[in-house]
Coordinates of C-alpha atoms in Angstrom, one line a residue:
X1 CA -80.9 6.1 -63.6
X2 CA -78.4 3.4 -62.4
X3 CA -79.6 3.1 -59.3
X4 CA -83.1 2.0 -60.7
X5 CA -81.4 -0.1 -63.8
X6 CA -83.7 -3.0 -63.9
X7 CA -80.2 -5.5 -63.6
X8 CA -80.1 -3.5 -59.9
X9 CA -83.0 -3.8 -58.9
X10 CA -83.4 -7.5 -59.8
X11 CA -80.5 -8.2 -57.9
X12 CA -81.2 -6.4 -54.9
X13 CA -84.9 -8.0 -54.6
X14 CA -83.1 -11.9 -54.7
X15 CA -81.0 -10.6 -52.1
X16 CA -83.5 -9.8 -49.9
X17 CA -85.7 -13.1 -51.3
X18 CA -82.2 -14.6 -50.2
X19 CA -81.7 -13.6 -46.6
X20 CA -85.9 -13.8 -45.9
X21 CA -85.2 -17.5 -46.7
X22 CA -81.5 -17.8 -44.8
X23 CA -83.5 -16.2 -41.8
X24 CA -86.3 -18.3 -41.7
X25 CA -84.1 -21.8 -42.5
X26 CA -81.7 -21.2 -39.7
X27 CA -84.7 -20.2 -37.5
X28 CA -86.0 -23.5 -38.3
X29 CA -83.0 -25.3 -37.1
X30 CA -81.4 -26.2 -40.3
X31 CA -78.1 -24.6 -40.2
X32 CA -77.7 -26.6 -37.1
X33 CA -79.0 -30.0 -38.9
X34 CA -77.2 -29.5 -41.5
X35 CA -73.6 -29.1 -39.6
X36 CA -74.6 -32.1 -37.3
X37 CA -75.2 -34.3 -40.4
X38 CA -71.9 -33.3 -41.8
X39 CA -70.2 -33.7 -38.1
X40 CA -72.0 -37.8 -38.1
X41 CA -70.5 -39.0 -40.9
X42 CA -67.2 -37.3 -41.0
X43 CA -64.5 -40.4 -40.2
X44 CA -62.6 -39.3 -36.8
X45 CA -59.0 -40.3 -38.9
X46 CA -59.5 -37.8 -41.6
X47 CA -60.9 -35.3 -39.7
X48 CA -59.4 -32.5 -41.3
X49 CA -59.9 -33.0 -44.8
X50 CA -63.9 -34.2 -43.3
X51 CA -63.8 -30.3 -41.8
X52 CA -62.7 -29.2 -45.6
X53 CA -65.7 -31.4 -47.4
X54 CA -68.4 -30.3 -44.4
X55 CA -67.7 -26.4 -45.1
X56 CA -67.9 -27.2 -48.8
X57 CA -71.6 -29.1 -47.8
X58 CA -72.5 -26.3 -45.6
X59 CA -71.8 -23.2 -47.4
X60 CA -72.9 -24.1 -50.5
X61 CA -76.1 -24.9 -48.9
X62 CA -76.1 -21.7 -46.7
X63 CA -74.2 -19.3 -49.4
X64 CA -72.3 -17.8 -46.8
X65 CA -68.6 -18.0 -46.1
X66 CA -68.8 -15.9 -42.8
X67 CA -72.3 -17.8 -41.7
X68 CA -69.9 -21.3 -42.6
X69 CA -66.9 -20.2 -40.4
X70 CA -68.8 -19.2 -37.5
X71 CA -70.3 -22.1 -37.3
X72 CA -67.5 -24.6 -37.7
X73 CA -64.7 -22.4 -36.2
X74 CA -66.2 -24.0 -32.8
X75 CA -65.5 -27.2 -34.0
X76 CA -62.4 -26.7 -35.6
X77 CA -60.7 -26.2 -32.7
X78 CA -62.2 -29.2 -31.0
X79 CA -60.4 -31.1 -33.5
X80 CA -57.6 -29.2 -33.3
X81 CA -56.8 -29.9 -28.9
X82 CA -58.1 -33.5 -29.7
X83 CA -55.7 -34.3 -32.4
X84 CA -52.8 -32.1 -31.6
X85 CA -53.6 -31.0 -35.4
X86 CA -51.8 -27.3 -36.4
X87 CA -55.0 -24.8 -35.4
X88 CA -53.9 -22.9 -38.5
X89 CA -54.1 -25.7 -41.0
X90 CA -58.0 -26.6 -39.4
X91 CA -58.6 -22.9 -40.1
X92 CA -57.2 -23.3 -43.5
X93 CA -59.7 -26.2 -44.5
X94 CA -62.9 -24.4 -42.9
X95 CA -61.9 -21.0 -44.7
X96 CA -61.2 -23.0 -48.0
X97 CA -64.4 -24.7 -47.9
X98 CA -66.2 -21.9 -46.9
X99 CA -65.1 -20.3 -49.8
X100 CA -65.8 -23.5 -52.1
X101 CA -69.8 -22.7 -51.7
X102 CA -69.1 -18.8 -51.6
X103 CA -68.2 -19.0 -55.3
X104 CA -70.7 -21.7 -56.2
X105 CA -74.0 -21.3 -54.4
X106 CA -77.4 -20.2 -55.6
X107 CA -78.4 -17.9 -53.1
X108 CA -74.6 -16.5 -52.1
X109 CA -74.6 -12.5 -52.9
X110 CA -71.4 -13.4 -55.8
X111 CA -73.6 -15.8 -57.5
X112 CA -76.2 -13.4 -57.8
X113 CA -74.7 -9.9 -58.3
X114 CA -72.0 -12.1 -61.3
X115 CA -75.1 -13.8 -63.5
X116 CA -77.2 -10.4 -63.3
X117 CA -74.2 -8.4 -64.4
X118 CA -73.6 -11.0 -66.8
X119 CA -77.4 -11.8 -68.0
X120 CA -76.7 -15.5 -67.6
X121 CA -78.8 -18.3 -65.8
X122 CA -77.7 -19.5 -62.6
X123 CA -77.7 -22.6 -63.3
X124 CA -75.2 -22.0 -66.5
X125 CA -72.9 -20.4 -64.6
X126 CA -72.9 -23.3 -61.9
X127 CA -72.2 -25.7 -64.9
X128 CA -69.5 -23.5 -66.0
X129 CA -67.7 -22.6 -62.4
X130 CA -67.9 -26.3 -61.0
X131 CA -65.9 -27.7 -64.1
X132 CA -63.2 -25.4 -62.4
X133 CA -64.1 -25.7 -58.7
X134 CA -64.8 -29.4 -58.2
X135 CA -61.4 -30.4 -59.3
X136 CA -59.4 -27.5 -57.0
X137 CA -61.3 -29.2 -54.3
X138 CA -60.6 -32.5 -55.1
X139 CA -56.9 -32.2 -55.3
X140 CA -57.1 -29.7 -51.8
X141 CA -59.2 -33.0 -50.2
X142 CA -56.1 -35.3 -51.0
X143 CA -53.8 -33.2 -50.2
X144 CA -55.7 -32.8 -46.7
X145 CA -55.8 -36.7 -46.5
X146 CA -52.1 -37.3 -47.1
X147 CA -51.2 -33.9 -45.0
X148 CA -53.5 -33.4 -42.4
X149 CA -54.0 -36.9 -40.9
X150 CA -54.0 -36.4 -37.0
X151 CA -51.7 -38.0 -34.5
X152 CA -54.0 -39.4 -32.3
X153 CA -57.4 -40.4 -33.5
X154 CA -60.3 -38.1 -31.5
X155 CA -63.3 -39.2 -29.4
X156 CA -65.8 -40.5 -31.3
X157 CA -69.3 -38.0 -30.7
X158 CA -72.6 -38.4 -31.3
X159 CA -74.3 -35.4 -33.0
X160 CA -78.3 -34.9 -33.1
X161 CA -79.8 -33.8 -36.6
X162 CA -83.2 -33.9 -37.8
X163 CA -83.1 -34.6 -41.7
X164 CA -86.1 -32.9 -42.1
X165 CA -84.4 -29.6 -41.3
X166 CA -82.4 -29.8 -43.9
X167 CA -84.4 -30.2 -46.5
X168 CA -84.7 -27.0 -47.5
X169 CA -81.5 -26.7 -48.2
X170 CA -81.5 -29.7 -51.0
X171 CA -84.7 -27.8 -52.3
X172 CA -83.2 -24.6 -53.1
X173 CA -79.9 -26.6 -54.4
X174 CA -82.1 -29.0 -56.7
X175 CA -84.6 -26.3 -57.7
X176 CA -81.8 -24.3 -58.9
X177 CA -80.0 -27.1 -60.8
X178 CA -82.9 -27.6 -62.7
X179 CA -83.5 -24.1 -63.7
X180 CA -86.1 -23.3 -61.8
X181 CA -86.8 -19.2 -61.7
X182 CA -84.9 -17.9 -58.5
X183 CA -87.8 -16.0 -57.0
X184 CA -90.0 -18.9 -57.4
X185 CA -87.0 -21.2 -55.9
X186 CA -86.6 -19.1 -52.7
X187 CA -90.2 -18.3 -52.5
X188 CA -90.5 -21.9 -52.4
X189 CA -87.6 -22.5 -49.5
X190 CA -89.2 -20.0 -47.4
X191 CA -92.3 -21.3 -47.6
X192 CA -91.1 -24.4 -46.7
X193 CA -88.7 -23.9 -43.9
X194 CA -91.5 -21.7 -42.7
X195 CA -93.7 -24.8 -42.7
X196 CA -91.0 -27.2 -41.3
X197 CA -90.3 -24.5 -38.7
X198 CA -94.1 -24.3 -37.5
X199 CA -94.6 -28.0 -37.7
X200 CA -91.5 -28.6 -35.2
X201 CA -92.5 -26.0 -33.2
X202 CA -89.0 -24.2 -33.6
X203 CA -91.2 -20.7 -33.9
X204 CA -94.8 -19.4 -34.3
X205 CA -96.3 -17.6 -37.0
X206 CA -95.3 -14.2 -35.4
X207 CA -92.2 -15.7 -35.1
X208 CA -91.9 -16.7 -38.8
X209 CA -92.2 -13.1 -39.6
X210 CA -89.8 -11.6 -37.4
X211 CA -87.2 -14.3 -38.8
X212 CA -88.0 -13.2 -42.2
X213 CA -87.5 -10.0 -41.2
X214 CA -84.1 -10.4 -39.3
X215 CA -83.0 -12.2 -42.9
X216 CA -84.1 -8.7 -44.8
X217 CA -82.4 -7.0 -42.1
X218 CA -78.7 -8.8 -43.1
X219 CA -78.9 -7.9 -46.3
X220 CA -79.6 -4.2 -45.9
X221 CA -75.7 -3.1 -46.1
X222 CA -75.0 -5.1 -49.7
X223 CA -78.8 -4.1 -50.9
X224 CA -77.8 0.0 -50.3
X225 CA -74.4 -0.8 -51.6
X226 CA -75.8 -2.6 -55.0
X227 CA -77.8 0.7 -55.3
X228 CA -75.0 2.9 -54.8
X229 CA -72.4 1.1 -57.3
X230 CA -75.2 1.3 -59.7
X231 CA -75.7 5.0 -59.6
X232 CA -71.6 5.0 -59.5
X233 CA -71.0 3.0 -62.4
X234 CA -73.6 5.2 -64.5
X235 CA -72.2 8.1 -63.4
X236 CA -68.5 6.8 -64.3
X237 CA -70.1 5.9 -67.9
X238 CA -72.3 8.7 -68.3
X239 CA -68.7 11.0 -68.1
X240 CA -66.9 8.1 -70.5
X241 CA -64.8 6.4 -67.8
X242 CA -65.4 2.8 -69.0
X243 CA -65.2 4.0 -72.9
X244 CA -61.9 5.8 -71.7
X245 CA -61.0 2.5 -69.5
X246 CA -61.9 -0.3 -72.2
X247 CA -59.7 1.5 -74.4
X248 CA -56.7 1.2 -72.3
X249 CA -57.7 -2.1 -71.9
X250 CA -58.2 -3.3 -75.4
X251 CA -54.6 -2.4 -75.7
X252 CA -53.3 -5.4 -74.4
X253 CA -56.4 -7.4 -74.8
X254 CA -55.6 -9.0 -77.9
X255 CA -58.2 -12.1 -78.3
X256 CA -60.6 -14.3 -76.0
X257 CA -57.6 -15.9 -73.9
X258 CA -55.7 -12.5 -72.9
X259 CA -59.6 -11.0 -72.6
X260 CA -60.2 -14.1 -70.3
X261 CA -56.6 -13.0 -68.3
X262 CA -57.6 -9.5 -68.5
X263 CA -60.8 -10.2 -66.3
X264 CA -59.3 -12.2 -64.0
X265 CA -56.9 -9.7 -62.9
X266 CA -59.1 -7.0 -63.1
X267 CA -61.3 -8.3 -60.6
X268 CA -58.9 -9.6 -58.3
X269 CA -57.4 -6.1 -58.1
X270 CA -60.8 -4.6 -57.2
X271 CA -61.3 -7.2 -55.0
X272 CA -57.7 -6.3 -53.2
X273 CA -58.8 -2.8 -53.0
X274 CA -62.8 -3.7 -51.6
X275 CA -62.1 -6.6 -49.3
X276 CA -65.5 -7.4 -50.4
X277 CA -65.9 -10.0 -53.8
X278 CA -69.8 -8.8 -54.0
X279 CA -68.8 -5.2 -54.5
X280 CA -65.8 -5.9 -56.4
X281 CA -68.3 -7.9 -58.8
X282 CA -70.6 -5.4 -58.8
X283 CA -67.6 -2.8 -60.2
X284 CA -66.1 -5.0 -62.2
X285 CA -69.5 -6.3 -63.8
X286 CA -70.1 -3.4 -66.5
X287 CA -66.4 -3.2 -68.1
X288 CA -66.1 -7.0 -68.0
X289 CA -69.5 -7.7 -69.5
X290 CA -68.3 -5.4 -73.1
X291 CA -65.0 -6.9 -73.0
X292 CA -66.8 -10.3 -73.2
X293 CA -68.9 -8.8 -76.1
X294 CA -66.0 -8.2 -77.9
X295 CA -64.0 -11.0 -77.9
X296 CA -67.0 -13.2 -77.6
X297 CA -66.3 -15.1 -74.0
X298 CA -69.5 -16.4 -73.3
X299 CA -71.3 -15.0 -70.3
X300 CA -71.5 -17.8 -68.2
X301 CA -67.8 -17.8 -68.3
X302 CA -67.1 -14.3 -67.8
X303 CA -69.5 -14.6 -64.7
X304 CA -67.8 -17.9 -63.7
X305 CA -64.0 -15.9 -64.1
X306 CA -65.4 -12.4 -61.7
X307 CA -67.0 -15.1 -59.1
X308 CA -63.2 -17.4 -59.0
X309 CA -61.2 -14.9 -58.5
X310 CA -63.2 -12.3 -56.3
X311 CA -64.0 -15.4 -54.2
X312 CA -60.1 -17.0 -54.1
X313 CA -58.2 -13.3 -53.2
X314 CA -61.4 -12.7 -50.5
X315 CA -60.7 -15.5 -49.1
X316 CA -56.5 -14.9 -48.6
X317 CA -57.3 -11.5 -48.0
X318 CA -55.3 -10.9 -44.4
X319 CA -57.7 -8.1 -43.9
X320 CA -60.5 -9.8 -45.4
X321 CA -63.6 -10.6 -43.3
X322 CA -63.3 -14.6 -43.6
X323 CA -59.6 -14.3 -42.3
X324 CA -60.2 -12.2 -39.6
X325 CA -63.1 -13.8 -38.4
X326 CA -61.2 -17.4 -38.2
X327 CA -58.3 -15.3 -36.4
X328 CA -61.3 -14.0 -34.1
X329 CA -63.0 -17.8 -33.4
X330 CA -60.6 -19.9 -33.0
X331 CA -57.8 -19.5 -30.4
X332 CA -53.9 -19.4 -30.6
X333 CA -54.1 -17.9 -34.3
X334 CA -52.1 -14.6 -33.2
X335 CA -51.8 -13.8 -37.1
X336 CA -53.9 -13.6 -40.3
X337 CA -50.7 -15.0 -42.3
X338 CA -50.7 -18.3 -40.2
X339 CA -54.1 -19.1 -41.8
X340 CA -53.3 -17.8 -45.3
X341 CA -50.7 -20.1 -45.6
X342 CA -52.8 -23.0 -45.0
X343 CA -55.5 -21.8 -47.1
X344 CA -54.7 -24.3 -49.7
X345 CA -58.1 -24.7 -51.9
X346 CA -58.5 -21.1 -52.9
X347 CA -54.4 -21.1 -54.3
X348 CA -55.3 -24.4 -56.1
X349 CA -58.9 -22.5 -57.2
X350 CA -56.9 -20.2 -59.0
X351 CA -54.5 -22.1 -60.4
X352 CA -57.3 -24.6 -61.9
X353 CA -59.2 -20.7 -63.2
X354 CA -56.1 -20.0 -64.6
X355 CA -55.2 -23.5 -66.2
X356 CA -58.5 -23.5 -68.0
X357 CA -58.2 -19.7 -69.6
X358 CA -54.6 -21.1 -71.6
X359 CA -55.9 -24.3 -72.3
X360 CA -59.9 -24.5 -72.9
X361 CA -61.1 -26.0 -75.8
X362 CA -62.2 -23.5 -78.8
X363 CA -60.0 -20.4 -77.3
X364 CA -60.4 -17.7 -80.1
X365 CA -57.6 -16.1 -81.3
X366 CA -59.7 -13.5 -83.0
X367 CA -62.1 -10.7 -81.8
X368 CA -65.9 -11.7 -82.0
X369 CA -67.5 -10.4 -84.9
X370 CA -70.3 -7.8 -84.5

């Protein structure tokens, strides 16, 4: 039964809609567009706090923080041996950015598994996270201007991009904004990287389909583990584990601010435990969602709260996938902690996440009526 709960099954079918249209956009050339773009505009004399906004620009377009860092980690250290720049704090800005359209993106696998759980619209949620995210960026881009300025100024390059190719990408993004119905928006994207793809002659028909393939393919280890959390979490209920867990809770839950808190560090717990934010969003999403009913936190915010913080602890995570793979791309980084502590955006993330619970406007100090 919770393995065929129509929330799971929803989910697991925009994952796959999701990676079909990843697959056939990068196929297409558009990952590589779109990094170029970034790489042509970005000023050589800011170069590191340019590397922080072009993995903001590129994962939020690509909603992956693993696909963002192995394709700037390249880069990164370019910048790094032309500029004498720290390698750790270049790794820090790509991570952090990554990160940034992790937690925000349409099609990123958080996005998706914290609106089902939470029965929200995409777009709501976007609304709700960005008032949060845009300003921890913001301060992390300064602070990467006044900070990270190199010694010498690097060679300027020339980068080739086709606009076109990207494209796609501002689809989905704009589509989405403007509450168009998921399925229908990556339908759409597919179709038209698929189209742009053809047209270019990137890959044939045949082609098309083994790319949409390869994209189902990558998203067969989170679509089994949806299904298995699902079953899990039903099981877990059907035996009175989250009836015996809420009520442990609601003991030191005592209105919307402290049930606001009490998600927060729920998930980032899970999300310690996991090393994975999806899954830890997918645990979390049941026990989180009744907790929101009860001390009515509305839930686009209770989705924007699991996304933060399962997004900001993955992303410090010395054993997480994003730190390790920076450790793995870019050279001299002999430890996980070097990049951690030059992961600046996700510290000021959750600061932001936590400045907003204690001082939003209309915090109730009451439990929501029935």
């Amino acid at each position: 039964q919770g393995v065929v709960e129509e929330n799971i099954i929803t989910m697991c079918l925009i994952f796959l809609a999701a990676g079909a249209f990843s697959g056939a956009v990068k196929a297409a050339g558009g990952v590589d567009s779109t990094v170029n773009l970034g790489l042509s505009i970005l000023p050589s004399n800011v170069a590191v706090a340019g590397l922080f906004v072009i993995a903001c620009f590129i994962s939020i377009s690509m909603g992956t923080s693993v696909g963002t860092i192995t394709a700037l980690a390249p880069i990164a250290v370019g910048i790094s041996e032309k500029t004498g720049f720290s390698m750790a704090v270049c790794a820090g800005a790509v991570v952090g950015g990554a990160m940034f359209g992790d937690n925000l993106s349409f099609i990123s696998d958080t996005t998706i598994a914290a609106c089902n759980g939470q029965g929200c619209e995409m777009k709501d949620k976007f609304r709700e996270n960005f008032k949060i995210a845009l300003p921890a960026a913001l301060v992390t881009f300064v602070l990467l201007l006044i900070f990270g300025r190199p010694e010498t100024l690097p060679a300027v390059q020339e980068y080739s991009y086709n606009i076109i190719k990207v494209l796609p990408y501002i689809f989905v993004l704009v589509a989405s904004l403007l509450g168009v119905n998921v399925f229908a928006v990556l339908t759409g994207g597919i179709l038209f990287s698929g189209a742009i793809g053809l047209a270019t002659g990137s890959f044939s028909a045949l082609e098309l389909a083994n790319n949409v393939y390869n994209g189902f393919s990558g998203m067969f280890e989170i679509f089994l583990l949806s299904m298995i959390t699902g079953g899990l979490a039903k099981m877990v209920e059907k035996e009175g584990g989250l009836e015996w867990l809420l009520q442990k809770i609601s003991k030191v839950i005592k209105n919307r601010q402290t049930a606001e808190l009490g998600i927060a560090v729920m998930t980032s717990l899970t999300n310690i435990a996991t090393a994975n934010n999806t899954v830890a969003i997918l645990i979390d999403s049941t026990i989180a969602k009744d907790i929101s009913k009860e001390y009515g936190v509305d839930p686009k915010r209770t989705a924007s709260l699991l996304d933060i913080f399962a997004c900001a602890f993955q992303g410090i995570l010395p054993y997480g996938a994003q730190i390790l793979f920076a450790c793995a791309l870019m050279e001299n980084l002999n430890s996980p902690f070097q990049v951690i502590t030059q992961c600046w955006y996700q510290f000021i993330l959750m600061a932001f996440a936590i400045l907003s619970i204690f001082f939003a406007k209309g915090v109730d100090t009451k439990k929501a009526t029935n």
